[in-house]
CSV table of C-alpha atoms in Angstrom, one decimal:
chain,number,residue,atom,x,y,z
W,1,MET,CA,82.7,-202.3,167.9
W,2,VAL,CA,84.0,-198.9,167.8
W,3,LEU,CA,86.3,-197.8,170.6
W,4,ALA,CA,85.8,-194.2,171.7
W,5,ALA,CA,89.0,-192.0,172.1
W,6,PRO,CA,89.8,-191.1,175.6
W,7,ALA,CA,88.6,-187.7,176.6
W,8,GLN,CA,91.2,-185.0,176.3
W,9,GLN,CA,91.9,-183.5,179.7
W,10,GLU,CA,92.1,-179.8,180.0
W,11,GLY,CA,95.7,-178.5,179.8
W,12,THR,CA,97.0,-181.7,178.2
W,13,PRO,CA,99.0,-180.9,175.0
W,14,ILE,CA,97.7,-182.4,171.8
W,15,PRO,CA,100.4,-184.0,169.6
W,16,GLY,CA,101.2,-182.0,166.6
W,17,LYS,CA,99.8,-178.8,168.0
W,18,PHE,CA,101.8,-175.7,169.2
W,19,ASP,CA,101.7,-175.4,173.0
W,20,LYS,CA,101.7,-171.7,174.0
W,21,SER,CA,102.1,-172.4,177.7
W,22,LYS,CA,105.4,-174.2,177.2
W,23,PHE,CA,106.7,-171.4,174.9
W,24,GLY,CA,105.9,-168.8,177.6
W,25,ASP,CA,107.8,-170.9,180.2
W,26,LEU,CA,110.8,-171.2,177.8
W,27,ILE,CA,110.9,-167.4,177.3
W,28,SER,CA,110.8,-166.7,181.0
W,29,ARG,CA,113.6,-169.2,181.7
W,30,MET,CA,115.8,-167.7,178.9
W,31,LYS,CA,115.7,-164.2,180.7
W,32,ILE,CA,116.2,-162.2,177.5
W,33,PRO,CA,117.3,-158.7,178.5
W,34,THR,CA,115.0,-155.9,177.6
W,35,ILE,CA,116.0,-152.3,176.7
W,36,LYS,CA,114.7,-149.9,179.1
W,37,VAL,CA,113.5,-146.4,178.3
W,38,ASP,CA,115.9,-144.8,180.8
W,39,TYR,CA,118.9,-146.5,179.1
W,40,LEU,CA,117.8,-145.1,175.7
W,41,LYS,CA,117.4,-141.7,177.2
W,42,ASN,CA,120.8,-141.7,178.7
W,43,ALA,CA,122.3,-143.0,175.5
W,44,HIS,CA,120.6,-140.1,173.7
W,45,LEU,CA,122.0,-137.6,176.1
W,46,SER,CA,125.6,-139.1,175.9
W,47,MET,CA,125.4,-138.8,172.1
W,48,HIS,CA,124.6,-135.1,172.4
W,49,ALA,CA,127.5,-134.6,174.8
W,50,LEU,CA,129.8,-136.4,172.4
W,51,LYS,CA,128.6,-134.3,169.6
W,52,ASP,CA,129.3,-131.2,171.6
W,53,ARG,CA,132.8,-132.3,172.4
W,54,ILE,CA,133.7,-132.9,168.7
W,55,SER,CA,132.0,-129.9,167.3
W,56,VAL,CA,133.5,-128.4,164.2
W,57,PRO,CA,134.7,-125.1,165.9
W,58,ASP,CA,136.7,-127.1,168.5
W,59,ILE,CA,138.3,-129.1,165.7
W,60,GLN,CA,139.2,-126.0,163.9
W,61,VAL,CA,140.8,-124.4,167.0
W,62,GLU,CA,142.8,-127.6,167.6
W,63,TRP,CA,144.1,-127.7,164.1
W,64,ARG,CA,144.9,-124.0,164.2
W,65,GLU,CA,146.9,-124.5,167.4
W,66,LEU,CA,148.8,-127.5,166.0
W,67,GLY,CA,149.6,-125.5,162.8
W,68,GLU,CA,150.7,-122.5,165.0
W,69,CYS,CA,153.0,-124.7,167.0
W,70,PHE,CA,154.5,-126.2,163.9
W,71,LEU,CA,155.3,-122.7,162.6
W,72,LEU,CA,156.8,-121.8,166.0
W,73,ALA,CA,159.1,-124.8,165.7
W,74,LEU,CA,160.1,-123.7,162.2
W,75,LEU,CA,160.7,-120.2,163.5
W,76,SER,CA,163.1,-121.6,166.1
W,77,ILE,CA,165.1,-123.2,163.3
W,78,VAL,CA,165.2,-120.0,161.3
W,79,LEU,CA,166.4,-118.1,164.4
W,80,TYR,CA,169.2,-120.6,164.9
W,81,VAL,CA,170.2,-120.5,161.2
W,82,SER,CA,170.3,-116.7,161.2
W,83,VAL,CA,173.3,-116.9,163.6
W,84,VAL,CA,172.7,-113.3,164.7
W,85,LEU,CA,169.4,-114.2,166.5
W,86,ALA,CA,170.4,-117.7,167.5
W,87,GLU,CA,170.4,-116.9,171.2
W,88,LEU,CA,166.6,-116.4,170.9
W,89,ALA,CA,165.9,-119.7,169.3
W,90,PHE,CA,164.6,-121.1,172.6
W,91,VAL,CA,161.7,-118.6,172.7
W,92,PRO,CA,159.4,-120.4,170.2
W,93,ILE,CA,159.9,-123.7,172.0
W,94,MET,CA,159.1,-122.0,175.3
W,95,ILE,CA,155.8,-120.7,173.9
W,96,ILE,CA,154.9,-124.2,172.6
W,97,VAL,CA,155.5,-125.6,176.1
W,98,ILE,CA,153.2,-122.9,177.7
W,99,LYS,CA,150.5,-123.6,175.1
W,100,ARG,CA,150.6,-127.4,174.7
W,101,GLY,CA,152.8,-128.8,177.5
W,102,TRP,CA,156.4,-130.0,177.5
W,103,LYS,CA,155.6,-133.5,176.0
W,104,GLU,CA,154.2,-132.1,172.8
W,105,ALA,CA,156.9,-129.5,172.7
W,106,LEU,CA,159.5,-132.2,172.9
W,107,ILE,CA,157.8,-133.9,169.8
W,108,TYR,CA,157.9,-130.6,167.9
W,109,LEU,CA,161.5,-130.1,168.9
W,110,GLY,CA,162.5,-133.6,167.8
W,111,VAL,CA,160.9,-133.1,164.4
W,112,GLY,CA,162.5,-129.7,164.0
W,113,THR,CA,165.9,-131.1,165.0
W,114,PHE,CA,165.6,-134.0,162.5
W,115,LEU,CA,164.7,-131.5,159.7
W,116,LEU,CA,167.7,-129.3,160.6
W,117,PHE,CA,170.0,-132.3,160.9
W,118,TYR,CA,168.9,-133.7,157.5
W,119,MET,CA,169.1,-130.4,155.7
W,120,MET,CA,172.6,-129.5,157.0
W,121,ALA,CA,174.0,-133.0,156.6
W,122,GLN,CA,172.8,-133.1,152.9
W,123,GLU,CA,173.7,-129.4,152.4
W,124,ILE,CA,170.2,-128.6,151.2
W,125,VAL,CA,170.3,-125.1,152.5
W,126,ARG,CA,173.1,-122.6,153.2
W,127,PHE,CA,173.5,-120.3,156.2
W,128,PRO,CA,173.1,-116.6,155.4
W,129,LEU,CA,176.0,-116.0,157.8
W,130,ASP,CA,179.0,-118.1,158.9
W,131,ASN,CA,177.5,-120.6,161.4
W,132,GLU,CA,180.9,-121.5,162.7
W,133,PHE,CA,180.8,-118.2,164.5
W,134,LEU,CA,178.7,-120.0,167.2
W,135,LEU,CA,181.7,-122.4,167.7
W,136,LEU,CA,183.6,-119.7,169.4
W,137,SER,CA,181.6,-120.7,172.4
W,138,PRO,CA,183.2,-123.8,174.0
W,139,THR,CA,179.8,-125.5,174.5
W,140,HIS,CA,179.0,-125.2,170.8
W,141,TYR,CA,182.5,-126.3,169.9
W,142,SER,CA,182.2,-129.5,172.0
W,143,PHE,CA,179.5,-130.7,169.6
W,144,SER,CA,181.8,-130.1,166.6
W,145,PHE,CA,184.5,-132.0,168.6
W,146,ILE,CA,182.2,-135.0,169.1
W,147,GLU,CA,181.3,-134.9,165.4
W,148,ASN,CA,184.9,-135.1,164.4
W,149,ILE,CA,185.6,-138.0,166.8
W,150,THR,CA,182.5,-140.1,165.9
W,151,GLY,CA,182.4,-139.2,162.2
W,152,LEU,CA,178.7,-138.3,162.5
W,153,LYS,CA,178.1,-135.8,159.6
W,154,GLY,CA,176.2,-132.8,160.7
W,155,GLY,CA,176.4,-133.8,164.4
W,156,ARG,CA,177.5,-130.4,165.5
W,157,PHE,CA,174.0,-129.1,164.7
W,158,LEU,CA,172.7,-131.1,167.6
W,159,ASP,CA,173.5,-128.1,169.7
W,160,PHE,CA,170.2,-126.7,168.5
W,161,PHE,CA,168.4,-129.5,170.4
W,162,PHE,CA,170.3,-129.3,173.6
W,163,ILE,CA,171.4,-125.7,174.0
W,164,TYR,CA,168.3,-124.0,172.7
W,165,GLY,CA,165.5,-126.6,172.6
W,166,CYS,CA,166.0,-128.3,176.0
W,167,PHE,CA,166.6,-124.9,177.6
W,168,GLY,CA,163.3,-123.6,176.1
W,169,ILE,CA,161.4,-126.6,177.4
W,170,PHE,CA,162.7,-126.1,180.9
W,171,LEU,CA,162.1,-122.4,180.9
W,172,GLY,CA,158.6,-122.8,179.5
W,173,TYR,CA,157.8,-125.5,182.1
W,174,PHE,CA,158.9,-123.2,185.0
W,175,ILE,CA,156.6,-120.4,183.7
W,176,SER,CA,153.7,-122.8,183.1
W,177,ARG,CA,154.0,-124.1,186.7
W,178,ASN,CA,153.5,-120.5,187.9
W,179,TYR,CA,156.8,-120.1,189.5
W,180,LYS,CA,157.8,-116.5,190.5
W,181,LEU,CA,160.3,-114.7,188.3
W,182,ASN,CA,163.2,-114.9,190.7
W,183,TYR,CA,162.8,-118.7,190.9
W,184,VAL,CA,162.4,-119.0,187.1
W,185,VAL,CA,165.6,-117.1,186.5
W,186,PHE,CA,167.6,-119.0,189.2
W,187,PHE,CA,166.4,-122.5,188.0
W,188,SER,CA,166.9,-121.5,184.4
W,189,LEU,CA,170.5,-120.5,185.1
W,190,ALA,CA,171.1,-123.8,186.9
W,191,VAL,CA,169.7,-125.7,183.8
W,192,TYR,CA,171.8,-123.5,181.5
W,193,ALA,CA,174.9,-124.3,183.5
W,194,GLY,CA,174.1,-128.0,183.4
W,195,ILE,CA,173.5,-127.9,179.6
W,196,ALA,CA,176.7,-126.0,179.0
W,197,VAL,CA,178.9,-128.2,181.1
W,198,LEU,CA,177.5,-131.6,180.1
W,199,PRO,CA,178.7,-131.6,176.5
W,200,LEU,CA,182.1,-130.4,177.6
W,201,LEU,CA,182.3,-133.3,180.0
W,202,ILE,CA,181.1,-135.9,177.5
W,203,SER,CA,183.5,-134.7,174.8
W,204,GLY,CA,186.4,-134.5,177.3
W,205,PHE,CA,185.8,-138.1,178.5
W,206,VAL,CA,185.4,-139.3,174.9
W,207,GLY,CA,188.3,-137.5,173.2
W,208,GLY,CA,190.4,-136.2,176.1
W,209,PHE,CA,190.2,-132.9,177.8
W,210,HIS,CA,193.7,-131.9,176.6
W,211,GLN,CA,192.8,-132.5,173.0
W,212,LEU,CA,189.4,-130.7,173.5
W,213,PHE,CA,190.8,-127.4,174.9
W,214,GLU,CA,193.8,-127.5,172.7
W,215,GLY,CA,191.6,-127.9,169.6
W,216,TYR,CA,189.2,-125.2,170.9
W,217,GLU,CA,192.1,-122.7,171.3
W,218,ARG,CA,193.5,-123.5,167.9
W,219,PHE,CA,190.0,-123.1,166.3
W,220,VAL,CA,189.5,-119.7,168.0
W,221,ASN,CA,192.9,-118.4,166.8
W,222,LEU,CA,192.3,-119.6,163.2
W,223,LYS,CA,188.8,-118.4,163.0
W,224,THR,CA,189.4,-114.9,164.3
W,225,ALA,CA,192.4,-114.6,162.0
W,226,SER,CA,190.3,-115.6,159.0
W,227,TYR,CA,187.7,-113.0,159.9
W,228,VAL,CA,190.5,-110.3,159.9
W,229,ASP,CA,191.9,-111.6,156.6
W,230,ASN,CA,188.5,-111.6,155.0
W,231,TYR,CA,187.8,-108.0,156.1
W,232,LEU,CA,191.2,-106.9,154.9
W,233,ASP,CA,190.7,-108.5,151.5
W,234,TYR,CA,187.4,-106.6,151.3
W,235,LEU,CA,189.1,-103.3,152.2
W,236,LYS,CA,191.7,-103.8,149.5
W,237,ASN,CA,189.0,-103.1,146.9
W,238,TYR,CA,188.6,-99.6,148.5
W,239,SER,CA,192.3,-98.9,149.1
W,240,ALA,CA,192.2,-96.0,146.7
W,241,VAL,CA,189.3,-94.4,148.6
W,242,LEU,CA,191.1,-94.9,151.9
W,243,THR,CA,194.2,-93.2,150.5
W,244,VAL,CA,192.2,-90.2,149.3
W,245,ARG,CA,190.8,-89.8,152.7
W,246,GLY,CA,194.2,-90.1,154.4
W,247,ILE,CA,193.7,-93.5,155.9
W,248,GLU,CA,196.6,-95.9,155.6
W,249,TYR,CA,195.7,-99.5,154.8
W,250,ASN,CA,198.5,-100.9,156.9
W,251,GLU,CA,197.4,-98.9,159.9
W,252,VAL,CA,193.9,-100.3,159.5
W,253,ALA,CA,195.3,-103.8,159.3
W,254,LYS,CA,197.3,-103.4,162.5
W,255,LYS,CA,194.3,-102.1,164.4
W,256,LEU,CA,192.2,-104.9,163.2
W,257,GLU,CA,194.8,-107.5,164.3
W,258,MET,CA,195.1,-105.8,167.7
W,259,ALA,CA,191.3,-105.8,168.1
W,260,ALA,CA,191.2,-109.5,167.2
W,261,GLU,CA,193.9,-110.2,169.8
W,262,ILE,CA,192.1,-108.3,172.5
W,263,TYR,CA,188.8,-110.1,171.6
W,264,ARG,CA,190.6,-113.5,171.9
W,265,THR,CA,192.5,-112.9,175.1
W,266,ASN,CA,190.2,-110.6,177.1
W,267,VAL,CA,186.7,-111.7,175.9
W,268,ILE,CA,186.7,-115.3,174.7
W,269,PHE,CA,189.4,-116.6,177.1
W,270,GLY,CA,188.9,-113.9,179.8
W,271,ILE,CA,185.5,-112.4,180.6
W,272,ALA,CA,183.3,-114.9,178.9
W,273,PRO,CA,184.0,-118.0,181.0
W,274,ARG,CA,184.3,-115.9,184.1
W,275,GLY,CA,180.7,-114.9,184.4
W,276,GLY,CA,180.3,-113.4,180.9
W,277,TYR,CA,178.2,-116.3,179.6
W,278,LEU,CA,175.9,-116.1,182.7
W,279,VAL,CA,175.4,-112.3,182.3
W,280,LYS,CA,174.6,-112.9,178.6
W,281,GLN,CA,172.1,-115.6,179.5
W,282,ILE,CA,170.4,-113.5,182.2
W,283,VAL,CA,169.8,-110.8,179.6
W,284,VAL,CA,168.6,-113.4,177.1
W,285,ILE,CA,166.1,-114.9,179.7
W,286,PHE,CA,164.6,-111.5,180.4
W,287,VAL,CA,164.3,-110.7,176.7
W,288,GLY,CA,162.7,-114.0,176.1
W,289,ILE,CA,160.2,-113.6,178.9
W,290,GLY,CA,159.4,-110.1,177.5
W,291,ILE,CA,158.7,-111.6,174.0
W,292,VAL,CA,156.4,-114.2,175.6
W,293,ARG,CA,154.5,-111.4,177.4
W,294,LEU,CA,154.0,-109.6,174.0
W,295,TYR,CA,153.0,-112.9,172.3
W,296,PHE,CA,150.2,-113.7,174.7
W,297,LYS,CA,149.2,-110.0,175.1
W,298,ARG,CA,148.6,-110.2,178.8
W,299,ARG,CA,146.0,-113.0,178.3
W,300,LEU,CA,148.2,-115.4,180.3
W,301,SER,CA,148.1,-114.9,184.1
W,302,LYS,CA,151.5,-116.4,185.2
W,303,ALA,CA,153.5,-115.1,188.1
W,304,ALA,CA,156.7,-114.8,186.0
W,305,LEU,CA,154.9,-112.8,183.3
W,306,SER,CA,153.2,-110.4,185.8
W,307,PHE,CA,156.4,-109.5,187.7
W,308,SER,CA,156.9,-106.1,189.2
W,309,ILE,CA,160.4,-105.2,190.3
W,310,LYS,CA,159.1,-103.3,193.3
W,311,ASN,CA,157.8,-106.6,194.7
W,312,TYR,CA,161.3,-108.2,194.6
W,313,ARG,CA,162.6,-109.5,197.9
W,314,ILE,CA,165.7,-111.4,198.9
W,315,GLY,CA,166.8,-112.4,202.4
W,316,ASP,CA,169.6,-110.5,204.0
W,317,SER,CA,171.6,-113.7,204.7
W,318,TRP,CA,172.3,-114.1,201.0
W,319,VAL,CA,174.9,-111.4,201.4
W,320,TRP,CA,177.2,-114.0,202.8
W,321,ALA,CA,177.2,-115.8,199.5
W,322,VAL,CA,178.3,-112.6,197.8
W,323,VAL,CA,181.1,-112.1,200.4
W,324,ILE,CA,182.4,-115.7,200.2
W,325,SER,CA,182.4,-115.8,196.4
W,326,TRP,CA,184.2,-112.6,196.0
W,327,GLY,CA,186.6,-113.7,198.8
W,328,ILE,CA,187.5,-116.8,196.8
W,329,ILE,CA,188.2,-114.6,193.8
W,330,TYR,CA,190.6,-112.5,195.9
W,331,ILE,CA,192.3,-115.7,197.2
W,332,ASN,CA,192.6,-117.1,193.7
W,333,LEU,CA,194.6,-114.0,192.6
W,334,HIS,CA,197.4,-115.6,194.6
W,335,LEU,CA,196.6,-119.2,193.8
W,336,LYS,CA,196.1,-118.6,190.1
W,337,SER,CA,193.9,-121.7,189.5
W,338,PRO,CA,192.0,-121.5,186.2
W,339,THR,CA,189.3,-123.9,187.4
W,340,LEU,CA,188.8,-122.2,190.8
W,341,GLY,CA,188.7,-118.8,189.0
W,342,ILE,CA,186.0,-119.8,186.6
W,343,LEU,CA,183.8,-121.3,189.4
W,344,SER,CA,184.3,-118.4,191.8
W,345,TRP,CA,183.6,-115.7,189.1
W,346,ASN,CA,180.4,-117.4,188.0
W,347,ALA,CA,179.2,-117.8,191.5
W,348,ALA,CA,180.0,-114.2,192.3
W,349,VAL,CA,178.0,-113.1,189.2
W,350,ILE,CA,174.9,-115.1,190.2
W,351,PHE,CA,174.8,-113.9,193.8
W,352,SER,CA,175.7,-110.3,192.9
W,353,PHE,CA,172.9,-110.3,190.4
W,354,LEU,CA,170.4,-111.0,193.2
W,355,PHE,CA,171.5,-107.8,195.0
W,356,PHE,CA,171.6,-105.9,191.7
W,357,ILE,CA,167.9,-106.5,191.3
W,358,ARG,CA,167.4,-105.5,194.9
W,359,GLY,CA,169.2,-102.2,194.2
W,360,LEU,CA,167.0,-101.6,191.1
W,361,ALA,CA,163.9,-102.3,193.2
W,362,LEU,CA,165.0,-99.6,195.7
W,363,ILE,CA,165.7,-97.1,192.9
W,364,LYS,CA,162.2,-98.0,191.4
W,365,VAL,CA,160.5,-97.2,194.7
W,366,LEU,CA,162.4,-93.9,194.9
W,367,ALA,CA,161.5,-93.0,191.3
W,368,ASP,CA,157.8,-93.7,191.9
W,369,ARG,CA,157.9,-91.6,195.0
W,370,ILE,CA,159.1,-88.5,193.1
W,371,ARG,CA,156.6,-89.4,190.4
W,372,MET,CA,159.0,-89.8,187.6
W,373,PRO,CA,157.3,-90.9,184.4
W,374,GLN,CA,157.8,-94.5,183.3
W,375,VAL,CA,159.2,-93.5,180.0
W,376,PHE,CA,162.0,-91.5,181.6
W,377,GLN,CA,162.8,-94.3,184.0
W,378,TYR,CA,163.3,-96.8,181.1
W,379,LEU,CA,165.3,-94.3,179.1
W,380,ILE,CA,167.7,-93.5,182.0
W,381,LEU,CA,168.1,-97.3,182.7
W,382,LEU,CA,169.0,-98.0,179.1
W,383,PHE,CA,171.4,-95.0,178.9
W,384,PHE,CA,173.4,-96.2,181.9
W,385,LEU,CA,173.4,-99.9,180.8
W,386,PHE,CA,174.8,-99.1,177.4
W,387,TYR,CA,177.2,-96.2,178.2
W,388,SER,CA,178.5,-97.2,181.6
W,389,PHE,CA,177.5,-100.8,182.2
W,390,ILE,CA,180.2,-101.8,184.6
W,391,ILE,CA,180.0,-98.7,186.8
W,392,PHE,CA,176.3,-98.7,186.8
W,393,VAL,CA,176.0,-102.4,187.7
W,394,THR,CA,178.6,-102.0,190.5
W,395,ILE,CA,176.9,-98.9,192.1
W,396,VAL,CA,173.4,-100.5,191.9
W,397,THR,CA,174.7,-103.8,193.4
W,398,GLY,CA,176.3,-101.8,196.2
W,399,ILE,CA,173.0,-100.0,196.9
W,400,GLY,CA,171.3,-103.4,197.2
W,401,VAL,CA,173.9,-104.6,199.6
W,402,ALA,CA,173.9,-101.4,201.7
W,403,ASP,CA,170.1,-101.5,202.0
W,404,ILE,CA,170.6,-104.5,204.4
W,405,TRP,CA,171.7,-102.0,207.1
W,406,LEU,CA,170.2,-98.7,205.8
W,407,LYS,CA,166.6,-100.1,205.4
W,408,ALA,CA,166.0,-97.2,203.0
W,409,ARG,CA,163.4,-99.2,201.0
W,410,GLU,CA,161.3,-99.9,204.1
W,411,HIS,CA,161.2,-96.2,205.0
W,412,LEU,CA,160.2,-95.2,201.5
W,413,GLU,CA,157.5,-97.7,201.4
W,414,LYS,CA,156.1,-96.6,204.7
W,415,LYS,CA,156.1,-93.0,203.5
W,416,ASN,CA,154.3,-94.0,200.3
W,417,GLU,CA,151.7,-95.9,202.4
W,418,ASN,CA,151.1,-92.9,204.7
W,419,ARG,CA,150.8,-90.6,201.7
W,420,SER,CA,148.2,-92.9,200.1
W,421,ASP,CA,146.2,-93.1,203.4
W,422,SER,CA,146.1,-89.4,203.8
């Protein structure tokens, strides 16, 4: 008897055969993600955006700016090495800060300082002029003093990093932050004073202030004497020519020694620490800002670079700072304190400079009122600055102070406004 196989119910899986229904359920339970068309479209757009961001022209511009900044860092080193133009060594660093920011500028400055330090320590290059001339400044000499104490060969060249590099970074930062020129000058002078005093304090605490100032005075005397001796040795080769022209060699030697003594006592130990360095730095700041304006060719709209002296203002109450600082100078004539004298003279220079600019602004308004050409204005200014500096500065500062009560500038500006309206 043959048994019949049970009937296969509909939907019952047959052993050994592939069940499509269970495979579909398995797929649905796995929840495999599917790529949507919108996602692909967004990815396509983002790739285009990325392509635009890293386009070849942009990369070329980036590399060109990096190469330009590297050349500016090298230019700063060349200016420092030249000795004659060393005071402008901060200008290329300032330009790098404006272009790339202070962080990148610090990197360029660090690389440049390392190259300079290595070249000078290994004596790879020679200075065209005597670099020790910079050591006649007490701030520069303090780095040489630290080098002698620590035994760090070439350590005195670190003045490039601090005196010029750091100053350029601060000055460029103030300009890039769009500060007005009067604030840029004031803050820059404060930074310069800090940079100048800090190495002196460090070297004084490390090696002793007495040894520092005694060594500095001895160095100045020996260095100026060596310059006189070298020049006299040079003149000996032309002694016959001098004799023919009726010039006595001994007389020339006496005058040179007298000039060196005046330079030591009246300039290095006299005028320079009593406001001379600040006046020099003020001039250097304005020259540096002028070079930056020429570099960017008026393409950079910053308040300090678009300054007009006619717009300069200062509060009348600042005159008390002038009176107090000059009063301390007068009192110190009886006290004869060297420290108080240096502090009071430097303070008087800073506050008097504020009113000197105010006096120049008044003269500028008057010159424009009589319609004097710009060329004549600049020529007259340069003439008085070079041929009668002290008298000119004193008179212009007095005009700035007197304008507090005379109000001459306000009257001139009102007349100019009435003329323009009519």
